Coordinates of C-alpha atoms in Angstrom, one line a residue:
M267 CA 7.7 17.3 -2.4
R268 CA 6.2 20.5 -3.6
T269 CA 3.2 21.0 -1.9
G270 CA 0.1 22.8 -3.0
I271 CA -3.5 23.5 -2.2
A272 CA -6.6 24.8 -4.3
T273 CA -8.3 28.0 -2.9
V274 CA -11.6 26.2 -3.0
C275 CA -10.5 24.2 0.0
L276 CA -10.7 27.1 2.3
S277 CA -13.1 29.9 3.5
G278 CA -12.7 33.7 3.0
T279 CA -11.8 35.8 0.3
L280 CA -9.0 35.0 -2.4
K281 CA -6.7 37.2 -0.4
E282 CA -7.4 35.8 2.9
K283 CA -6.6 32.3 1.6
M284 CA -3.5 33.1 -0.2
Q285 CA -2.3 34.5 3.2
A286 CA -3.4 31.5 5.2
C287 CA -1.6 29.1 2.8
A288 CA 1.6 31.3 3.0
I289 CA 1.3 30.9 6.9
A290 CA 0.6 27.3 6.7
G291 CA 3.8 27.0 4.7
F292 CA 2.6 25.8 1.3
D293 CA 4.6 26.1 -1.9
G294 CA 2.0 27.0 -4.1
I295 CA -1.8 27.3 -4.6
E296 CA -4.2 26.3 -7.5
I297 CA -6.5 29.1 -8.1
F298 CA -10.2 28.2 -8.5
E299 CA -12.1 30.3 -11.1
Q300 CA -14.7 31.4 -8.8
D301 CA -12.4 32.9 -6.3
L302 CA -10.6 35.0 -8.8
V303 CA -13.9 36.2 -10.4
T304 CA -15.2 37.3 -6.9
S305 CA -12.1 39.2 -6.1
P306 CA -11.5 42.8 -6.2
L307 CA -7.8 42.4 -6.9
S308 CA -6.6 42.3 -10.5
P309 CA -4.8 39.5 -12.0
E310 CA -1.7 41.9 -11.8
D311 CA -2.3 42.2 -8.1
I312 CA -2.8 38.8 -7.2
R313 CA 0.5 37.8 -9.1
K314 CA 2.5 40.4 -6.9
M315 CA 0.9 39.1 -3.8
A316 CA 1.7 35.6 -4.4
A317 CA 5.2 36.6 -5.2
D318 CA 5.6 38.9 -2.1
L319 CA 4.1 35.9 0.1
G320 CA 6.5 33.1 -1.5
L321 CA 3.5 31.2 -3.3
G322 CA 3.7 29.8 -6.5
L323 CA 0.6 30.1 -9.0
D324 CA 0.8 26.3 -10.0
L325 CA -2.6 25.8 -11.7
Y326 CA -5.8 27.8 -13.1
Q327 CA -8.9 25.6 -12.5
P328 CA -11.6 24.4 -13.8
F329 CA -12.1 24.7 -17.5
R330 CA -15.1 22.5 -18.1
D331 CA -17.1 20.8 -21.0
F332 CA -14.8 21.1 -23.8
D333 CA -14.2 17.7 -25.5
G334 CA -16.7 15.4 -27.5
V335 CA -18.8 18.3 -28.9
T336 CA -20.1 19.7 -32.3
P337 CA -17.9 21.9 -34.5
E338 CA -19.9 24.9 -33.7
L339 CA -19.7 24.4 -29.9
L340 CA -15.8 23.6 -30.3
K341 CA -15.7 26.9 -32.1
A342 CA -17.1 28.6 -28.8
N343 CA -15.0 26.6 -26.5
L344 CA -11.7 27.7 -28.4
K345 CA -12.7 31.1 -27.9
R346 CA -13.3 30.7 -24.2
A347 CA -10.0 29.0 -23.7
E348 CA -8.2 31.7 -25.5
A349 CA -9.5 34.3 -23.1
K350 CA -8.5 32.1 -20.3
F351 CA -5.0 31.7 -21.5
K352 CA -4.6 35.7 -21.9
L353 CA -5.8 35.9 -18.3
M354 CA -3.3 33.3 -17.1
S355 CA -0.5 35.4 -18.9
R356 CA -1.5 38.4 -16.7
L357 CA -1.4 35.9 -13.7
G358 CA 1.8 34.5 -14.7
M359 CA 0.5 30.9 -14.7
D360 CA 1.4 28.2 -17.1
T361 CA -0.9 25.3 -16.5
I362 CA -4.7 25.0 -16.8
L363 CA -7.0 22.0 -15.5
V364 CA -9.5 20.9 -18.1
C365 CA -12.0 18.6 -16.9
S366 CA -13.5 15.6 -19.1
N367 CA -17.0 16.9 -20.2
V368 CA -20.0 16.2 -18.2
A369 CA -22.6 18.4 -19.7
T370 CA -22.1 19.4 -23.4
A371 CA -20.6 16.2 -24.8
T372 CA -22.9 14.6 -27.4
I373 CA -20.3 12.5 -29.6
D374 CA -18.3 9.6 -27.9
D375 CA -15.6 9.3 -30.5
D376 CA -12.0 9.0 -29.1
Q377 CA -10.6 10.1 -32.5
L378 CA -12.9 13.1 -32.3
R379 CA -12.0 13.9 -28.8
A380 CA -8.3 13.6 -29.6
E381 CA -8.6 16.0 -32.6
Q382 CA -10.4 18.6 -30.4
L383 CA -7.6 18.1 -27.6
A384 CA -5.0 18.6 -30.1
A385 CA -6.5 22.1 -31.3
L386 CA -6.6 23.0 -27.4
A387 CA -3.1 22.0 -27.1
G388 CA -2.1 23.9 -30.3
L389 CA -3.8 27.1 -29.0
A390 CA -2.3 26.6 -25.6
G391 CA 1.3 26.3 -27.1
D392 CA 0.6 29.7 -28.8
H393 CA -0.1 31.3 -25.3
G394 CA 2.9 29.3 -23.5
V395 CA 0.2 27.4 -21.5
K396 CA 0.1 23.7 -20.6
V397 CA -3.1 21.8 -20.5
A398 CA -3.7 19.1 -17.8
Y399 CA -6.5 17.0 -18.9
E400 CA -8.5 15.2 -16.1
A401 CA -10.9 12.3 -16.2
L402 CA -13.7 13.3 -13.7
A403 CA -15.3 10.2 -12.1
W404 CA -18.6 11.3 -13.3
G405 CA -17.6 12.4 -17.0
K406 CA -20.1 11.5 -19.6
Y407 CA -17.8 9.6 -21.9
V408 CA -14.4 9.9 -20.2
N409 CA -14.3 8.8 -16.3
D410 CA -11.0 6.7 -16.2
Y411 CA -7.8 8.2 -15.9
E412 CA -6.1 5.6 -18.2
H413 CA -8.7 6.5 -20.7
A414 CA -7.8 10.2 -20.3
Y415 CA -4.0 9.2 -20.7
R416 CA -4.7 7.4 -23.9
L417 CA -6.3 10.4 -25.3
V418 CA -3.1 12.7 -24.1
D419 CA -0.9 9.8 -25.9
M420 CA -2.9 10.0 -29.1
V421 CA -2.7 13.8 -29.3
D422 CA 1.2 13.6 -28.3
H423 CA 1.6 17.2 -28.3
P424 CA 4.1 19.0 -25.8
N425 CA 1.5 21.3 -24.4
L426 CA -1.2 18.5 -23.3
G427 CA -0.8 16.3 -20.3
T428 CA -2.9 14.7 -17.8
C429 CA -3.9 15.6 -14.1
L430 CA -4.4 12.6 -11.9
D431 CA -6.7 13.1 -9.1
S432 CA -6.8 10.8 -6.1
F433 CA -10.8 11.2 -5.6
H434 CA -11.6 10.7 -9.1
I435 CA -9.6 7.3 -9.3
L436 CA -10.1 5.8 -5.7
S437 CA -13.7 6.7 -5.5
R438 CA -14.2 4.3 -8.6
D439 CA -11.8 1.7 -7.3
W440 CA -9.7 2.2 -10.5
D441 CA -6.3 0.4 -9.9
T442 CA -3.5 2.5 -9.3
A443 CA -0.6 0.3 -10.2
P444 CA -0.9 1.3 -13.9
I445 CA 0.2 4.7 -12.8
E446 CA 3.8 3.5 -12.8
Q447 CA 3.7 3.0 -16.4
L448 CA 2.6 6.4 -17.3
N449 CA 5.2 8.9 -19.2
A450 CA 6.2 11.1 -16.2
E451 CA 6.6 14.1 -18.8
K452 CA 2.9 13.6 -19.4
I453 CA 1.7 14.0 -15.8
F454 CA 1.3 17.3 -15.8
F455 CA -0.4 17.6 -12.3
V456 CA -1.3 15.6 -9.2
Q457 CA -4.4 16.6 -7.1
V458 CA -5.0 14.3 -3.7
A459 CA -8.1 14.2 -1.5
D460 CA -9.0 11.6 1.1
A461 CA -12.8 10.9 1.8
P462 CA -14.9 8.3 4.1
K463 CA -16.4 5.3 2.2
L464 CA -19.8 6.3 1.6
S465 CA -22.7 4.7 -0.4
M466 CA -24.1 7.6 -2.5
D467 CA -23.7 9.3 -6.1
V468 CA -20.0 10.0 -6.7
L469 CA -20.6 13.6 -7.6
S470 CA -22.5 14.3 -4.2
W471 CA -19.8 12.4 -2.5
S472 CA -17.2 14.6 -4.1
R473 CA -18.7 18.2 -3.9
H474 CA -19.6 17.8 -0.1
Y475 CA -17.6 15.0 1.7
R476 CA -13.9 14.9 0.7
V477 CA -11.4 15.5 3.7
F478 CA -7.8 15.9 3.9
P479 CA -5.3 13.1 3.5
G480 CA -5.7 11.0 6.8
E481 CA -9.0 12.2 7.7
G482 CA -10.7 9.5 5.3
Q483 CA -10.3 5.9 4.1
F484 CA -8.7 6.1 0.9
E485 CA -5.4 4.2 0.2
L486 CA -3.5 7.7 -0.6
A487 CA -0.1 6.4 0.4
K488 CA -0.4 3.6 -2.1
F489 CA -1.6 6.2 -4.6
M490 CA 1.1 8.6 -4.2
G491 CA 3.9 5.8 -4.2
H492 CA 2.7 4.9 -7.6
V493 CA 2.8 8.5 -8.7
V494 CA 6.5 8.7 -7.4
R495 CA 7.5 5.3 -9.2
A496 CA 6.2 7.0 -12.1
G497 CA 8.9 9.5 -12.0
Y498 CA 6.4 12.7 -11.4
T499 CA 8.3 15.4 -9.9
G500 CA 5.7 18.3 -9.8
P501 CA 3.3 19.7 -7.1
V502 CA 1.1 17.5 -4.9
S503 CA -1.8 19.7 -4.3
L504 CA -5.0 19.4 -2.2
E505 CA -8.4 19.7 -3.8
V506 CA -11.1 19.1 -1.2
F507 CA -14.6 20.1 -1.4
N508 CA -16.1 20.2 2.1
D509 CA -18.8 22.0 3.4
V510 CA -17.3 22.3 6.9
F511 CA -14.0 23.4 5.8
R512 CA -15.6 26.3 3.9
Q513 CA -17.1 27.5 6.9
S514 CA -14.1 27.2 9.3
D515 CA -11.3 29.5 10.3
V516 CA -9.3 29.8 7.2
E517 CA -5.6 29.9 8.9
R518 CA -6.5 27.2 11.2
T519 CA -7.7 24.9 8.0
A520 CA -4.8 25.7 6.1
V521 CA -2.4 24.2 8.8
D522 CA -4.5 21.0 8.9
A523 CA -4.3 20.9 5.2
M524 CA -0.5 21.2 5.4
R525 CA -0.3 18.8 8.3
S526 CA -2.1 16.1 6.1
L527 CA 0.4 16.6 3.3
I528 CA 3.3 16.3 5.8
W529 CA 1.6 13.1 6.8
L530 CA 0.9 11.7 3.7
E531 CA 4.7 12.2 2.6
E532 CA 5.9 10.3 5.4
Q533 CA 3.1 7.6 4.6
S534 CA 4.1 7.7 1.1
A535 CA 7.8 7.1 1.8
N536 CA 7.0 4.1 4.3
W537 CA 4.9 2.5 1.5
L538 CA 7.7 2.7 -1.0
A539 CA 10.2 1.3 1.6
S540 CA 7.9 -1.7 2.4
T541 CA 6.5 -2.4 -1.3
P542 CA 8.8 -3.8 -3.6
A543 CA 8.3 -2.4 -6.8
E544 CA 8.0 -5.7 -8.7
T545 CA 5.1 -6.4 -6.4
A546 CA 3.3 -3.2 -7.0
A547 CA 3.9 -3.0 -11.0
G548 CA 5.8 -5.7 -12.2
N549 CA 8.7 -3.8 -13.4
G550 CA 11.2 -5.5 -11.4
G551 CA 12.6 -2.6 -9.5
A552 CA 14.4 -2.7 -6.3
S553 CA 12.2 -2.1 -3.0
R554 CA 14.6 0.6 -1.9
R555 CA 15.7 3.1 -4.8
R556 CA 15.7 6.8 -5.2
Y557 CA 13.2 8.4 -7.3
P558 CA 13.1 11.9 -8.8
M559 CA 10.6 13.0 -6.3
E560 CA 12.3 13.3 -2.7
L561 CA 9.9 12.3 0.3
A562 CA 10.6 13.7 3.6
T563 CA 10.2 11.6 6.8
L564 CA 9.5 12.6 10.3
P565 CA 11.2 11.7 13.5
K566 CA 9.9 8.0 14.3
V567 CA 8.0 7.2 17.3
N568 CA 6.0 4.1 18.7
E569 CA 2.7 4.2 19.6
P570 CA 2.0 5.2 23.3
A571 CA 2.2 2.3 25.7
G572 CA -0.6 3.6 27.9
F573 CA -2.3 6.6 29.6
N574 CA -0.2 8.5 32.1
F575 CA -2.9 10.6 33.8
A576 CA -6.2 12.4 33.0
E577 CA -6.4 16.1 34.3
V578 CA -9.7 17.8 35.2
K579 CA -9.8 21.5 35.6
A580 CA -12.4 23.3 37.8
D581 CA -12.7 26.4 40.1
D582 CA -14.7 24.6 42.7
T583 CA -13.4 21.0 43.2
A584 CA -15.4 19.8 46.2
Q585 CA -17.9 17.7 43.9
L586 CA -15.0 16.0 42.2
E587 CA -13.1 15.1 45.1
K588 CA -16.3 13.7 46.8
L589 CA -16.9 11.7 43.6
L590 CA -13.5 10.3 43.2
G591 CA -13.3 9.0 46.8
Q592 CA -16.7 7.5 46.3
L593 CA -15.2 5.5 43.5
G594 CA -12.5 4.4 45.8
F595 CA -9.5 6.8 44.6
G596 CA -7.1 7.7 47.0
F597 CA -5.9 11.2 47.6
E598 CA -2.3 11.4 47.1
G599 CA -2.1 15.0 48.3
R600 CA -1.2 18.5 46.6
H601 CA 1.8 19.4 44.4
R602 CA 4.6 21.2 46.3
T603 CA 4.6 24.2 44.0
K604 CA 1.2 24.2 42.1
D605 CA -2.4 24.4 43.0
V606 CA -3.3 20.8 41.9
Q607 CA -4.2 17.5 43.4
L608 CA -3.4 14.0 42.6
W609 CA -5.9 10.9 43.3
T610 CA -5.0 7.4 42.3
M611 CA -6.5 4.1 42.2
G612 CA -3.9 1.6 41.3
Q613 CA -2.1 2.9 38.1
A614 CA -5.0 5.0 37.1
R615 CA -4.2 8.7 38.0
V616 CA -6.4 11.7 37.8
I617 CA -5.0 15.3 38.4
I618 CA -7.5 18.0 39.6
N619 CA -6.4 21.4 38.4
E620 CA -7.3 24.4 40.5
Q621 CA -4.7 26.9 38.8
A622 CA -6.5 29.8 36.8
A623 CA -9.2 27.7 35.9
S624 CA -11.3 29.3 33.3
H625 CA -14.0 26.9 33.6
T626 CA -17.1 27.6 35.8
E627 CA -17.5 23.9 36.1
P628 CA -15.5 20.8 35.9
A629 CA -14.1 20.0 32.4
I630 CA -11.3 17.7 31.0
A631 CA -8.5 19.8 30.5
A632 CA -5.3 17.6 29.8
L633 CA -4.3 13.8 28.9
G634 CA -0.9 12.3 29.7
F635 CA 0.3 9.5 27.5
D636 CA 3.3 7.1 28.2
V637 CA 5.7 7.3 25.2
D638 CA 9.3 5.8 24.7
S639 CA 11.1 9.2 24.1
P640 CA 8.9 12.3 24.9
V641 CA 11.6 14.8 23.3
I642 CA 11.4 12.8 20.0
A643 CA 7.7 12.5 20.2
S644 CA 7.1 16.3 20.7
A645 CA 9.5 17.1 17.6
R646 CA 7.5 14.9 15.4
A647 CA 4.3 16.7 16.6
Q648 CA 5.6 20.0 16.3
Q649 CA 6.7 19.5 12.7
L650 CA 3.1 18.2 12.0
K651 CA 2.1 21.9 13.1
A652 CA 0.9 20.8 16.7
P653 CA 0.9 24.1 19.0
V654 CA 3.3 23.7 22.0
V655 CA 1.9 23.8 25.4
A656 CA 4.5 24.7 28.0
R657 CA 4.1 24.3 31.7
K658 CA 6.4 26.2 34.4
V659 CA 8.5 23.7 36.4
Q660 CA 11.0 24.2 39.4
A661 CA 14.3 22.3 40.1
D662 CA 13.7 18.6 40.4
E663 CA 10.4 18.6 38.8
E664 CA 9.4 16.6 36.0
V665 CA 9.5 18.4 32.6
F666 CA 6.5 17.3 30.3
Q667 CA 6.4 17.6 26.7
G668 CA 3.2 19.4 25.9
I669 CA 1.0 20.1 22.5
S670 CA -2.2 21.1 22.2
A671 CA -5.1 19.1 20.2
P672 CA -7.6 20.5 18.0
D673 CA -10.3 20.8 20.7
S674 CA -7.6 22.7 23.1
T675 CA -7.3 19.7 25.1
E676 CA -3.7 19.7 26.3
I677 CA -1.6 16.6 25.5
F678 CA 1.5 15.7 27.3
L679 CA 4.1 13.2 26.2
C680 CA 5.3 11.4 29.4
Q681 CA 8.3 9.0 29.9
G682 CA 7.0 5.6 30.4
S683 CA 7.9 2.9 33.0
P684 CA 8.0 -0.9 32.5
D685 CA 5.8 -1.3 35.7
G686 CA 3.4 1.6 34.9
T687 CA 4.4 4.0 37.4
A688 CA 5.0 7.6 36.9
A689 CA 8.1 9.5 38.4
W690 CA 6.4 12.8 39.0
T691 CA 4.0 11.4 41.7
H692 CA 6.8 12.3 44.3
E693 CA 6.1 15.6 43.7
F694 CA 2.7 15.3 45.6
G695 CA 1.7 15.0 49.1
E696 CA 5.0 15.5 50.8
G697 CA 4.7 14.5 54.5
L698 CA 1.3 12.6 53.6
E699 CA 1.1 8.9 54.6
H700 CA 0.1 7.1 51.5
S701 CA -2.1 4.0 51.6
A702 CA -1.9 1.3 49.3
A703 CA -5.0 1.3 46.9
P704 CA -7.5 -1.4 47.6
Q705 CA -7.5 -2.6 44.3
N706 CA -5.8 -2.2 40.6
A707 CA -7.1 0.0 38.1
V708 CA -6.1 1.7 35.1
I709 CA -7.5 4.2 32.5
D710 CA -9.3 2.1 29.8
H711 CA -10.4 4.9 27.5
V712 CA -11.3 8.6 27.5
N713 CA -14.4 10.2 25.5
L714 CA -13.9 13.7 24.4
A715 CA -16.8 15.8 22.5
Q716 CA -15.3 17.4 19.4
P717 CA -16.6 20.8 18.1
W718 CA -18.2 20.3 14.8
Q719 CA -15.8 22.2 12.7
H720 CA -12.6 20.3 14.1
F721 CA -13.7 17.0 14.0
D722 CA -11.7 15.7 10.9
E723 CA -8.7 17.6 12.2
A724 CA -8.8 15.9 15.4
V725 CA -8.6 12.5 13.7
L726 CA -5.8 13.6 11.7
F727 CA -3.8 15.1 14.7
Y728 CA -4.4 12.0 16.8
T729 CA -3.3 9.6 13.9
S730 CA -0.2 11.5 12.9
A731 CA 1.1 12.9 16.0
L732 CA 0.3 10.0 18.3
A733 CA 0.2 7.1 16.1
L734 CA -3.6 6.1 17.1
E735 CA -5.3 4.2 14.5
P736 CA -8.8 5.4 13.5
L737 CA -11.5 2.6 13.6
P738 CA -14.7 3.0 11.3
F739 CA -17.1 5.8 12.7
A740 CA -20.5 4.7 14.1
E741 CA -23.5 6.9 14.6
V742 CA -25.2 6.6 18.1
P743 CA -28.7 7.9 18.4
S744 CA -29.6 10.1 21.6
P745 CA -32.4 12.4 22.4
S746 CA -30.9 15.6 20.9
G747 CA -29.9 14.0 17.6
L748 CA -27.4 11.5 16.2
V749 CA -24.0 11.2 17.6
R750 CA -20.9 10.7 15.3
S751 CA -18.5 8.7 17.2
Q752 CA -14.8 7.9 16.0
V753 CA -12.6 5.4 17.9
M754 CA -8.9 5.9 17.8
E755 CA -6.8 3.3 19.6
T756 CA -3.2 1.6 19.7
S757 CA -3.0 -1.7 18.2
H758 CA -3.2 -3.4 21.4
G759 CA -5.8 -1.4 23.0
A760 CA -3.5 0.3 25.6
V761 CA -4.6 3.6 24.6
R762 CA -8.3 3.9 23.5
L763 CA -9.7 7.4 22.8
V764 CA -13.3 8.0 21.5
L765 CA -14.0 11.3 19.7
N766 CA -17.6 12.2 19.8
L767 CA -19.2 14.8 17.6
A768 CA -22.5 16.2 19.4
P769 CA -25.4 17.0 17.8
A770 CA -25.3 20.5 15.7
Q771 CA -27.8 22.0 18.1
Q772 CA -25.7 21.6 21.2
A773 CA -22.8 23.7 19.7
Q774 CA -25.4 26.8 20.0
E775 CA -26.0 26.0 23.6
T776 CA -24.0 27.8 26.0
A777 CA -25.7 27.5 29.6
R778 CA -26.8 23.9 29.4
K779 CA -25.0 20.9 27.6
T780 CA -26.8 17.7 27.3
Y781 CA -23.7 16.1 25.9
Q782 CA -20.7 15.4 28.1
E783 CA -17.1 13.9 28.2
H784 CA -15.9 11.3 30.4
I785 CA -12.9 9.1 31.6
A786 CA -13.4 5.4 32.0
F787 CA -11.4 3.3 34.4
A788 CA -10.8 -0.6 34.2
V789 CA -11.1 -2.7 37.2
D790 CA -10.8 -6.5 37.9
D791 CA -14.0 -6.9 39.6
L792 CA -16.9 -4.3 38.8
V793 CA -19.6 -5.7 41.0
A794 CA -17.4 -5.2 44.2
T795 CA -16.2 -1.9 43.0
A796 CA -19.8 -1.0 42.6
R797 CA -21.1 -2.2 45.8
S798 CA -18.1 -0.5 47.7
A799 CA -19.1 2.7 45.9
R800 CA -22.7 2.6 46.7
D801 CA -21.5 2.2 50.5
R802 CA -19.7 5.2 50.3
G803 CA -22.8 7.0 48.9
L804 CA -21.8 7.2 45.1
E805 CA -24.8 8.4 43.0
F806 CA -25.1 6.0 40.1
L807 CA -26.6 7.1 36.8
Q808 CA -30.1 5.5 37.1
I809 CA -30.8 2.8 34.3
P810 CA -34.4 2.2 33.6
A811 CA -36.1 -1.2 34.2
N812 CA -36.9 -1.3 30.5
Y813 CA -33.3 -1.9 29.7
Y814 CA -33.1 -4.9 32.0
E815 CA -36.1 -6.4 30.5
D816 CA -34.6 -6.1 27.1
L817 CA -31.1 -7.3 28.5
E818 CA -32.9 -10.3 29.5
A819 CA -34.5 -10.9 26.0
R820 CA -31.2 -10.4 24.2
F821 CA -28.9 -12.6 26.5
D822 CA -29.5 -15.9 28.4
L823 CA -28.0 -14.4 31.8
E824 CA -28.4 -16.2 34.9
P825 CA -31.3 -14.6 37.1
G826 CA -29.2 -13.8 40.0
F827 CA -26.6 -12.2 37.8
L828 CA -29.4 -10.1 36.0
A829 CA -30.6 -9.0 39.3
T830 CA -27.3 -7.6 40.4
L831 CA -26.8 -5.7 37.5
Q832 CA -30.2 -4.1 38.0
E833 CA -29.3 -3.7 41.7
L834 CA -26.5 -1.9 40.9
N835 CA -27.4 0.2 37.8
L836 CA -24.8 -2.0 35.8
L837 CA -25.0 -2.4 32.0
Y838 CA -23.9 -5.3 30.1
D839 CA -22.7 -6.5 26.8
R840 CA -21.4 -9.5 25.2
D841 CA -19.8 -10.7 21.8
A842 CA -18.1 -13.7 20.5
N843 CA -14.7 -12.7 22.4
G844 CA -15.9 -11.7 26.2
E845 CA -18.1 -9.6 28.3
F846 CA -18.2 -6.1 29.2
L847 CA -19.6 -4.8 32.5
H848 CA -19.6 -0.9 33.2
F849 CA -21.8 1.7 35.3
Y850 CA -21.6 5.6 34.9
T851 CA -21.5 8.0 37.4
A852 CA -23.7 11.4 37.7
T853 CA -22.3 14.2 35.7
V854 CA -20.2 16.9 37.4
G855 CA -20.0 20.2 35.5
S856 CA -19.2 18.5 31.7
V857 CA -17.5 15.5 33.4
F858 CA -18.6 12.3 34.4
F859 CA -16.8 8.8 35.0
E860 CA -17.2 5.3 33.8
M861 CA -15.9 2.1 35.6
V862 CA -15.7 -0.9 33.4
E863 CA -14.7 -4.7 33.6
R864 CA -13.6 -6.5 30.6
R865 CA -13.7 -10.2 30.5
G866 CA -12.3 -12.5 27.8
S867 CA -10.9 -10.7 25.0
Y868 CA -13.9 -8.4 24.8
N869 CA -12.3 -5.0 23.1
G870 CA -15.4 -2.9 22.6
Y871 CA -17.3 -0.2 24.3
G872 CA -20.6 -1.4 25.0
A873 CA -22.1 0.4 22.0
P874 CA -25.5 -1.2 22.5
N875 CA -25.7 1.0 25.8
A876 CA -24.6 4.0 24.7
P877 CA -28.3 5.3 23.5
V878 CA -29.3 4.3 27.0
R879 CA -26.7 6.5 28.8
H880 CA -27.5 9.3 26.4
A881 CA -31.1 9.0 27.2
V882 CA -30.8 8.8 30.9
Q883 CA -28.3 11.7 30.9
Y884 CA -30.5 14.0 29.0
D885 CA -33.5 13.2 31.1
S886 CA -31.4 13.8 34.2
L887 CA -30.2 17.1 32.8
H888 CA -33.7 18.4 31.9
R889 CA -35.2 17.1 35.1
A890 CA -32.5 19.2 37.2

């Protein structure tokens, strides 16, 4: 699959964008007109630079408001078009994007539109240019890709074809199956973009909230499957308008963009293999056949079987050690060659890392996941542009396959075991007498705060590299503003990861944070765990009495049970599938811990209680 990206997706100058696209590995680019107009480089300079970087110049865009106009305006439009065709000759480009008219169309007549497009195609042919006509979702008279194709078919000129843009098609919920019936020779270009499902006018949605494939909720693999079955062989190019991407580091965004196309290519191949052609379009084809566009796939891996460990890095570990001990974790000793400690409760393992700690206060630094084949899983992640993280090991020590997440959390892919144990634990506490943990526990979920500019990138990273599925995001109120929360999890809930986008003002706070990260541990009996922790002197997050009055009003709880909840600062939630009990510790650095008990088939996170936690933490921080 030939990959491309529109320069409008990225921040920086045209030169910087081109360099970033080459570094990320794109085959070609679309030059957005504004990027050219504002560039000090001449068209000839740009042409040479693209050749030196190994980038094709695939599309010049956009040419707006051409069709459905009066004869006087048509004359002016053709003059404008000829100037662009001459410019394209200097650039060495042969395809231009023409959008269906939004602003100047006054005549709703397909025959007239076809005549005007024919005139444009004839002029384009004189200059060796192909015109890709695209139906904008908000076009005045033409807003449907099938309508745009009918006009192309009416004109029947070799220099006029259509451009299929996934956003304009999927934002309007148009059926994509008819794409398979289009003449592939008349599909001149394909653009892809994802987006969250939002209720707003489609123009604002398009201009501000598009994201890269895998970061939204569109069925892009299905869209691309139909495009492939149509016989299309040209570029598959990203056209994403996003306020965050256009403010973020250009090279990093380009890599994220390339990752999205690699992921989309694999997902499209999987869709084609699993969806018989006759079901999709009624053409009676076989479910597995070769198409002109070859789609590459990645090494196949299963979703993680569970958390292997969580790691917290700190200069001063005394508070962490005290907190874990109060929760009931047992100290399993220090590593025989590294300055790290291991604390366990059942199968919940926490590493405290003191090696070259760059944080002045404790912070989550790494997560380990149980996978079937760490080497294959790492190879997949690296093909998805994940940076490699290496750790020095000595003889007879476990070798972890490591990659770096967008927020710099280190992700280690570990060899899972059927009984949930970890072979590397024997490297800790030589000569130390290990006592059996008093109760079973596992890491239930981990909550990570994401920088605003990398939130969408993180969603794609965990989806593509770790096979976690994103659930619909939620927004949680806090004293500092709304916190966007994105749950990522495996199909059976063995791994649950919560990505939180903190309020914007916190990105500017350096000395004091009002939003932290945490690790949650699941136990069999939370009340007993809480009582034991209290006896060891644990400082709980203090829950207001108002919460328990509200709890009594919302749920018909037995009075003694409600009193126990309040006595121990426990929070409670219930749904049709079960119950959820949990409590929080005070924060150490930017880390706190949560203990949970899931009863029945409850699969949530106590979302109604999140605003309480945010408010209490905020108050505690500011009182301090």
